[in-house]
C-alpha cells in the first residue's frame, strides 16, 4: 500500500510513504520512474543535493526540478518528511530521528531546498513511532521537547509534533500528517524499536515536479 498526502498530491508532487509489504516497483510507478536517489543516513543534520549524493553521508536530500531524480529516505520509527517547493518544483526528503531533530536536520533540509521563508513550501510528515510508544530517558526528552507524559525516569515524546514545530519556525505552515505509529502497527510498518537490528526499512520518496 502506498500512503499519500493530499496536500502534496494537490500541489502536483508525485510521492509516497509505502507500507512494509509494498514492492519497490509500485513505489517507482507512483514516482513516474526511478531510480530513487538515497544517501547514507547517519542520524546527523547534513543536507545533500541529490546530484552530489553518490558516496555521501547525510539525512536530508534535495533534488532540483531540472532533470532531478526522486529523492528518498529509509525509515523504521524515525520520521520521514517530504517537502516540495511549489514555485520551483524542487523537493526534499528528510530522515528525522530524535538525534536528527535535536541536531536540526529539518532546518538544514529546508534551507537547502529554499522557499521556506517565502511560504512556497508544502510538506508531509509520514508514519513514525508515535507518542504512544516512543519512550526515551528523561534527559533525552528534555532535549527533544514535546514530552507527552513521564513515567519514572522515562519520558514519552511526540516526535511528529517536534518536527511540525520546527517546520513552523522555518515558515512551513502547510503541513499534512500521514498518520500511523510504526511500532504498534506491525501489520503495516517496520519498526526498529519493535523488531531490533533485523528490522526492515520503508523507503519514503518524492519526485521533483517538472
Ligand atoms: Zn504506538
PDB file of C-alpha atoms in Angstrom, residues 70-184:
ATOM      1  CA  UNK A  70      13.175  11.273  -6.982  1.00  0.00           C
ATOM      2  CA  UNK A  71      14.722  11.603  -3.523  1.00  0.00           C
ATOM      3  CA  UNK A  72      14.069   9.053  -0.782  1.00  0.00           C
ATOM      4  CA  UNK A  73      14.837   8.227   2.826  1.00  0.00           C
ATOM      5  CA  UNK A  74      14.649   4.851   4.576  1.00  0.00           C
ATOM      6  CA  UNK A  75      12.857   4.760   7.906  1.00  0.00           C
ATOM      7  CA  UNK A  76      11.690   2.391  10.619  1.00  0.00           C
ATOM      8  CA  UNK A  77      10.400   4.553  13.538  1.00  0.00           C
ATOM      9  CA  UNK A  78      12.270   7.733  12.525  1.00  0.00           C
ATOM     10  CA  UNK A  79      10.156  10.475  10.967  1.00  0.00           C
ATOM     11  CA  UNK A  80      10.084  10.711   7.169  1.00  0.00           C
ATOM     12  CA  UNK A  81       9.410  14.260   5.967  1.00  0.00           C
ATOM     13  CA  UNK A  82       8.726  15.011   2.304  1.00  0.00           C
ATOM     14  CA  UNK A  83       8.755  18.648   1.184  1.00  0.00           C
ATOM     15  CA  UNK A  84       8.007  20.337  -2.139  1.00  0.00           C
ATOM     16  CA  UNK A  85       8.662  23.874  -3.338  1.00  0.00           C
ATOM     17  CA  UNK A  86       5.506  24.944  -5.167  1.00  0.00           C
ATOM     18  CA  UNK A  87       7.337  27.652  -7.157  1.00  0.00           C
ATOM     19  CA  UNK A  88      10.496  25.818  -8.288  1.00  0.00           C
ATOM     20  CA  UNK A  89       9.278  22.209  -8.219  1.00  0.00           C
ATOM     21  CA  UNK A  90      12.338  21.218  -6.173  1.00  0.00           C
ATOM     22  CA  UNK A  91      11.843  18.645  -3.407  1.00  0.00           C
ATOM     23  CA  UNK A  92      13.436  17.384  -0.195  1.00  0.00           C
ATOM     24  CA  UNK A  93      13.279  14.031   1.592  1.00  0.00           C
ATOM     25  CA  UNK A  94      14.319  14.224   5.248  1.00  0.00           C
ATOM     26  CA  UNK A  95      15.131  11.436   7.720  1.00  0.00           C
ATOM     27  CA  UNK A  96      14.401  12.819  11.178  1.00  0.00           C
ATOM     28  CA  UNK A  97      15.071  10.544  14.105  1.00  0.00           C
ATOM     29  CA  UNK A  98      15.369  12.114  17.521  1.00  0.00           C
ATOM     30  CA  UNK A  99      19.082  12.778  17.074  1.00  0.00           C
ATOM     31  CA  UNK A 100      18.426  14.462  13.749  1.00  0.00           C
ATOM     32  CA  UNK A 101      15.595  16.502  15.235  1.00  0.00           C
ATOM     33  CA  UNK A 102      17.863  17.728  18.027  1.00  0.00           C
ATOM     34  CA  UNK A 103      20.731  18.365  15.573  1.00  0.00           C
ATOM     35  CA  UNK A 104      18.481  20.384  13.230  1.00  0.00           C
ATOM     36  CA  UNK A 105      18.182  18.188  10.155  1.00  0.00           C
ATOM     37  CA  UNK A 106      14.759  19.581   9.276  1.00  0.00           C
ATOM     38  CA  UNK A 107      16.168  23.110   9.150  1.00  0.00           C
ATOM     39  CA  UNK A 108      19.180  22.074   7.086  1.00  0.00           C
ATOM     40  CA  UNK A 109      16.969  20.315   4.562  1.00  0.00           C
ATOM     41  CA  UNK A 110      14.515  23.198   4.265  1.00  0.00           C
ATOM     42  CA  UNK A 111      17.320  25.752   3.917  1.00  0.00           C
ATOM     43  CA  UNK A 112      18.999  23.808   1.100  1.00  0.00           C
ATOM     44  CA  UNK A 113      15.627  23.360  -0.596  1.00  0.00           C
ATOM     45  CA  UNK A 114      14.834  27.072  -0.300  1.00  0.00           C
ATOM     46  CA  UNK A 115      11.498  28.853  -0.169  1.00  0.00           C
ATOM     47  CA  UNK A 116      10.570  28.325   3.485  1.00  0.00           C
ATOM     48  CA  UNK A 117      10.511  31.964   4.457  1.00  0.00           C
ATOM     49  CA  UNK A 118       8.674  32.834   1.238  1.00  0.00           C
ATOM     50  CA  UNK A 119       5.809  30.476   2.105  1.00  0.00           C
ATOM     51  CA  UNK A 120       6.411  28.382  -1.001  1.00  0.00           C
ATOM     52  CA  UNK A 121       6.731  25.001   0.678  1.00  0.00           C
ATOM     53  CA  UNK A 122       4.273  22.183   1.283  1.00  0.00           C
ATOM     54  CA  UNK A 123       5.263  19.249   3.484  1.00  0.00           C
ATOM     55  CA  UNK A 124       4.021  15.893   4.685  1.00  0.00           C
ATOM     56  CA  UNK A 125       5.078  14.052   7.824  1.00  0.00           C
ATOM     57  CA  UNK A 126       4.803  10.307   7.372  1.00  0.00           C
ATOM     58  CA  UNK A 127       4.201   7.325   9.671  1.00  0.00           C
ATOM     59  CA  UNK A 128       6.706   7.159  12.517  1.00  0.00           C
ATOM     60  CA  UNK A 129       6.893   5.972  16.103  1.00  0.00           C
ATOM     61  CA  UNK A 130       4.067   7.697  17.962  1.00  0.00           C
ATOM     62  CA  UNK A 131       3.948   9.299  21.408  1.00  0.00           C
ATOM     63  CA  UNK A 132       2.097   6.153  22.476  1.00  0.00           C
ATOM     64  CA  UNK A 133       5.302   4.132  22.011  1.00  0.00           C
ATOM     65  CA  UNK A 134       8.306   6.449  21.844  1.00  0.00           C
ATOM     66  CA  UNK A 135       9.878   6.100  25.260  1.00  0.00           C
ATOM     67  CA  UNK A 136      13.218   7.768  25.971  1.00  0.00           C
ATOM     68  CA  UNK A 137      15.240   8.734  29.014  1.00  0.00           C
ATOM     69  CA  UNK A 138      14.050  11.873  30.752  1.00  0.00           C
ATOM     70  CA  UNK A 139      17.146  13.817  29.669  1.00  0.00           C
ATOM     71  CA  UNK A 140      16.621  12.930  26.024  1.00  0.00           C
ATOM     72  CA  UNK A 141      13.028  14.043  26.430  1.00  0.00           C
ATOM     73  CA  UNK A 142      14.238  17.426  27.633  1.00  0.00           C
ATOM     74  CA  UNK A 143      16.482  17.752  24.554  1.00  0.00           C
ATOM     75  CA  UNK A 144      13.710  16.904  22.113  1.00  0.00           C
ATOM     76  CA  UNK A 145      10.840  18.618  23.913  1.00  0.00           C
ATOM     77  CA  UNK A 146       7.233  17.658  23.194  1.00  0.00           C
ATOM     78  CA  UNK A 147       7.090  15.256  26.126  1.00  0.00           C
ATOM     79  CA  UNK A 148       3.559  13.932  26.443  1.00  0.00           C
ATOM     80  CA  UNK A 149       3.961  12.037  29.743  1.00  0.00           C
ATOM     81  CA  UNK A 150       6.596  10.905  32.178  1.00  0.00           C
ATOM     82  CA  UNK A 151       6.811   7.519  33.879  1.00  0.00           C
ATOM     83  CA  UNK A 152       9.559   7.229  36.470  1.00  0.00           C
ATOM     84  CA  UNK A 153      12.794   8.291  34.798  1.00  0.00           C
ATOM     85  CA  UNK A 154      11.299   7.764  31.333  1.00  0.00           C
ATOM     86  CA  UNK A 155       9.566  10.228  29.043  1.00  0.00           C
ATOM     87  CA  UNK A 156       7.204   9.668  26.149  1.00  0.00           C
ATOM     88  CA  UNK A 157       7.871  12.053  23.284  1.00  0.00           C
ATOM     89  CA  UNK A 158       5.792  13.211  20.318  1.00  0.00           C
ATOM     90  CA  UNK A 159       8.475  13.286  17.621  1.00  0.00           C
ATOM     91  CA  UNK A 160       5.955  14.197  14.935  1.00  0.00           C
ATOM     92  CA  UNK A 161       4.943  17.290  16.908  1.00  0.00           C
ATOM     93  CA  UNK A 162       8.613  18.228  17.321  1.00  0.00           C
ATOM     94  CA  UNK A 163       9.102  18.076  13.550  1.00  0.00           C
ATOM     95  CA  UNK A 164       5.933  20.069  12.945  1.00  0.00           C
ATOM     96  CA  UNK A 165       7.090  22.773  15.366  1.00  0.00           C
ATOM     97  CA  UNK A 166      10.460  23.008  13.621  1.00  0.00           C
ATOM     98  CA  UNK A 167       8.773  23.307  10.238  1.00  0.00           C
ATOM     99  CA  UNK A 168       6.616  26.133  11.601  1.00  0.00           C
ATOM    100  CA  UNK A 169       9.660  28.092  12.780  1.00  0.00           C
ATOM    101  CA  UNK A 170      11.076  27.716   9.256  1.00  0.00           C
ATOM    102  CA  UNK A 171       7.924  29.225   7.750  1.00  0.00           C
ATOM    103  CA  UNK A 172       6.459  25.925   6.574  1.00  0.00           C
ATOM    104  CA  UNK A 173       2.840  26.197   7.682  1.00  0.00           C
ATOM    105  CA  UNK A 174       1.180  23.952   5.092  1.00  0.00           C
ATOM    106  CA  UNK A 175       1.951  20.567   6.606  1.00  0.00           C
ATOM    107  CA  UNK A 176      -0.001  17.353   6.161  1.00  0.00           C
ATOM    108  CA  UNK A 177       0.064  14.407   8.551  1.00  0.00           C
ATOM    109  CA  UNK A 178       0.072  10.923   7.059  1.00  0.00           C
ATOM    110  CA  UNK A 179      -0.750   9.090  10.285  1.00  0.00           C
ATOM    111  CA  UNK A 180       0.412   5.828  11.761  1.00  0.00           C
ATOM    112  CA  UNK A 181       2.566   4.508  14.604  1.00  0.00           C
ATOM    113  CA  UNK A 182       5.282   2.238  13.232  1.00  0.00           C
ATOM    114  CA  UNK A 183       5.817   0.384  16.495  1.00  0.00           C
ATOM    115  CA  UNK A 184       2.309  -0.718  17.300  1.00  0.00           C
TER     116      UNK A 184
END
